CSV table of C-alpha atoms and ligand atoms in Angstrom, one decimal:
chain,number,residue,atom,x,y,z
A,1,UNK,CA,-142.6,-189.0,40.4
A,2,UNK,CA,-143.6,-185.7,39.1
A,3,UNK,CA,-145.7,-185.2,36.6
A,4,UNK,CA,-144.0,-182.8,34.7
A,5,UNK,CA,-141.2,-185.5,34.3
A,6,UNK,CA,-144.1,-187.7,32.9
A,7,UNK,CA,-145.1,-185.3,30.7
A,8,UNK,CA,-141.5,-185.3,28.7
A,9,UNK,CA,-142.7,-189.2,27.8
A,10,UNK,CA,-145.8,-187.9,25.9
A,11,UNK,CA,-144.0,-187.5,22.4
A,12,UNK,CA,-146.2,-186.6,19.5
A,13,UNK,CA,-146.5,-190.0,18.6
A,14,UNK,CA,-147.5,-191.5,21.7
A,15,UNK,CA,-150.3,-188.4,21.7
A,16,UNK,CA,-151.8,-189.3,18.7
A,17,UNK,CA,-152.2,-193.0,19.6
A,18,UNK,CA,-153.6,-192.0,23.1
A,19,UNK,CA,-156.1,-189.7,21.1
A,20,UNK,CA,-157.0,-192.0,18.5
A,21,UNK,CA,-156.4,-195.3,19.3
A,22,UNK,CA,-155.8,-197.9,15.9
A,23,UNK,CA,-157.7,-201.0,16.1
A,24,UNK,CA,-159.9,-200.6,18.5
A,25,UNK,CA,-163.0,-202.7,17.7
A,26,UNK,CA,-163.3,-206.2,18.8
A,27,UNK,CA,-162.7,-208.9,16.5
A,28,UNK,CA,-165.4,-211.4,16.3
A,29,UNK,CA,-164.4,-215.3,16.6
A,30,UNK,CA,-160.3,-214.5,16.9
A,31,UNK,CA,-158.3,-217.2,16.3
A,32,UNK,CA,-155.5,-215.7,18.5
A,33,UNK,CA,-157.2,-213.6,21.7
A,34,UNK,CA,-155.4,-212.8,25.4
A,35,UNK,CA,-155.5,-210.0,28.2
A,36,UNK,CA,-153.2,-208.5,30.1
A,37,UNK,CA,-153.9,-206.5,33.5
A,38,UNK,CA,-151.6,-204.2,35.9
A,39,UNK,CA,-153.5,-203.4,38.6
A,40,UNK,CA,-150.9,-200.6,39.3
A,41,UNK,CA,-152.1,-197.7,37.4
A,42,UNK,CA,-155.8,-199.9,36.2
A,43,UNK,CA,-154.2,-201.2,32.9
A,44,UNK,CA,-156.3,-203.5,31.0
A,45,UNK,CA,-155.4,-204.9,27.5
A,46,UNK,CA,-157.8,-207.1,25.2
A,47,UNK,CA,-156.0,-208.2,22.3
A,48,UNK,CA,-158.0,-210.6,19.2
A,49,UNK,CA,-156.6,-211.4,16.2
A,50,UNK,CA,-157.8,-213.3,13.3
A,51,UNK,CA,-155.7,-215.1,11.0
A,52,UNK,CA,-155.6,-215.8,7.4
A,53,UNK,CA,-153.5,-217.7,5.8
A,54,UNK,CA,-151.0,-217.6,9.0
A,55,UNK,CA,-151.1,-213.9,9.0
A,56,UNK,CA,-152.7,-211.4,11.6
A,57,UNK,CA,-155.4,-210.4,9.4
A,58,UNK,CA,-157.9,-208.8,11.7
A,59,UNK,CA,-156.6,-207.1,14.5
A,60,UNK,CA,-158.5,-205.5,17.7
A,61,UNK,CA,-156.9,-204.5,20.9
A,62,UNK,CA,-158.7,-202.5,23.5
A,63,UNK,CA,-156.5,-200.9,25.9
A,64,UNK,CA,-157.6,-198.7,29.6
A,65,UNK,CA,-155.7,-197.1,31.6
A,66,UNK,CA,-152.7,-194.7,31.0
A,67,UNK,CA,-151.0,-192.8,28.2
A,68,UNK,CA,-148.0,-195.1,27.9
A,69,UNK,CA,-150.6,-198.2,27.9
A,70,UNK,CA,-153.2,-197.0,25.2
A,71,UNK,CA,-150.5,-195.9,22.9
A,72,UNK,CA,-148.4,-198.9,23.1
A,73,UNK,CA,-151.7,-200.8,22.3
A,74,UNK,CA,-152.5,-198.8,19.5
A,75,UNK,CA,-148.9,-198.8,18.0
A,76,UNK,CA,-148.6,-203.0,18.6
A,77,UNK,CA,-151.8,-203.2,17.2
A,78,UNK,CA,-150.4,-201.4,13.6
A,79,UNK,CA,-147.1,-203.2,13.9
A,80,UNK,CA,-148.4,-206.5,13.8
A,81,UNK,CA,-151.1,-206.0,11.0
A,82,UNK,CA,-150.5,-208.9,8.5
A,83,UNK,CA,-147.4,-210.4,10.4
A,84,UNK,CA,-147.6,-214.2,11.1
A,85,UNK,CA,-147.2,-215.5,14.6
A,86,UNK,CA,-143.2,-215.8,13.8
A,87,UNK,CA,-142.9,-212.3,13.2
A,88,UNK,CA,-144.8,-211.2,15.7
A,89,UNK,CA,-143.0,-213.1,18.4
A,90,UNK,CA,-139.5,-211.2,16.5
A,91,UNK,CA,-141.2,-207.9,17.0
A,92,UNK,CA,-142.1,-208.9,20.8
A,93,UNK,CA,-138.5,-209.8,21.4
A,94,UNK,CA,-137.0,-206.8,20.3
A,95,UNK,CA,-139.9,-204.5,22.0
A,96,UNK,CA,-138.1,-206.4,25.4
A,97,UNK,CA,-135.2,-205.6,24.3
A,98,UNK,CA,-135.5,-202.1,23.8
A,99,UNK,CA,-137.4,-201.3,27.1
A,100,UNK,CA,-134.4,-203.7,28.8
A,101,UNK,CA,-131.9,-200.8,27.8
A,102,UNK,CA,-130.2,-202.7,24.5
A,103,UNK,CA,-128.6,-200.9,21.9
A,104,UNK,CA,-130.9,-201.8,19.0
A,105,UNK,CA,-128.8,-201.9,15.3
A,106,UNK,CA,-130.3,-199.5,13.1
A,107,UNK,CA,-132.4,-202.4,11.2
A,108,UNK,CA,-133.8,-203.6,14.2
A,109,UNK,CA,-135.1,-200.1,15.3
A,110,UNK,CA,-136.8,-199.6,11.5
A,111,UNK,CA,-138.6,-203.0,12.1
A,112,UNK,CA,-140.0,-201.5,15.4
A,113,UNK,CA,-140.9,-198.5,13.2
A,114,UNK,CA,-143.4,-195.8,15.7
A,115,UNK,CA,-142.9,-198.5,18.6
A,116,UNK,CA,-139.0,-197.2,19.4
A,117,UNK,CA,-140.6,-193.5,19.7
A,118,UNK,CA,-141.4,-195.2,23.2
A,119,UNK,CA,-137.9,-195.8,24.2
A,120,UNK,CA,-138.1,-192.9,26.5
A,121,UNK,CA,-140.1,-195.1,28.9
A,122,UNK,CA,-136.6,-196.5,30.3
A,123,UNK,CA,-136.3,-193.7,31.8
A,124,UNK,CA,-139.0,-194.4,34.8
A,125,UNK,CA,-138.4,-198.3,35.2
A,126,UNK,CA,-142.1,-198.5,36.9
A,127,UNK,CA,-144.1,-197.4,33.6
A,128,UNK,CA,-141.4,-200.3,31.9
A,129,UNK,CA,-144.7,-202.7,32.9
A,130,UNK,CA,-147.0,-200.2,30.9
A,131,UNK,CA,-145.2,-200.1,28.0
A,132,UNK,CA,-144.8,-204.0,28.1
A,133,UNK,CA,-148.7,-204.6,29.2
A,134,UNK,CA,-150.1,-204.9,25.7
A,135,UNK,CA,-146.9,-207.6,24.6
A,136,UNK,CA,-147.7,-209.7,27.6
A,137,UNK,CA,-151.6,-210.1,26.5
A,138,UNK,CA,-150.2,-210.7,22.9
A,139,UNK,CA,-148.3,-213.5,23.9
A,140,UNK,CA,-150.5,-215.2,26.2
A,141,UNK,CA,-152.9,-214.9,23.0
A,142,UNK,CA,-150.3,-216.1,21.1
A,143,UNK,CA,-149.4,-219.5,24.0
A,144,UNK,CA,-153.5,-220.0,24.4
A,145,UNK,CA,-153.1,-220.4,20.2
A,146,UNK,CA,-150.3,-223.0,20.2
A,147,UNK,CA,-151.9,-225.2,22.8
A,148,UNK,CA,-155.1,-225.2,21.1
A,149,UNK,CA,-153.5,-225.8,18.3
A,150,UNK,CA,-151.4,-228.8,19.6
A,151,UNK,CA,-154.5,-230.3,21.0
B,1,LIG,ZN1,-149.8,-197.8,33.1
């Protein structure tokens, strides 16, 4: 792959999360905490969240590696700010979706918000793990949660 064709991914909005990534501290004590690695470009994801009231209240994902990665990080780690577990899981389903090529309906792509600016990730089906990287750490957080919880 070139990486001029890599370039064309690098919308503004997946620049600005690269540059400044949201919710990047660590969250002391998480109720809700996973990590994701692809050793096939060094992606790492942390993600903690702390609820309140059933609701992400505290969110901190730390993200390495490359563009599509950090931003997807960063962007999750907005989206899901004050959503409960159930929506989370919602937003996690239609992320899938969109990277598996769907036709989201125009509702579904303003609950996504920023996230659908990555849909141009389809395009080059090996970065499809990047862009998915931070949503597999989420929901091994999220599995860790309901067994703890059901213990
Ligand atoms: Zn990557």
């Amino acid at each position: 792959m070139e990486t001029g064709d890599l370039d064309d991914l690098y919308g503004d909005p997946i620049l600005d999360h690269r540059r400044h990534p949201r919710n990047s501290d660590v969250v002391e004590d998480p109720d809700v905490a996973g990590r994701a690695v692809n050793p096939f470009c060094g992606d790492e994801v942390d993600v903690q969240i702390s609820l309140d009231a059933g609701r992400a209240a505290r969110i901190g994902v730390q993200s390495e590696g490359c563009s599509i990665n950090q931003a997807t990080a960063s962007m999750m780690s907005e989206r899901i700010s004050g959503k409960s577990i159930e929506e989370i899981e919602v937003l996690s389903n239609l992320f899938h979706r969109l990277m598996d090529g769907e036709q989201l309906s125009d509702e579904e792509l303003g609950t996504l918000g920023e996230l659908q600016s990555l849909v141009g990730v389809r395009r080059y089906p090996v970065r499809i793990k990047c862009a998915l990287l931070s949503w597999s750490g989420l929901e091994e957080a999220i599995e860790k949660h309901r067994v703890a919880q059901h213990a």
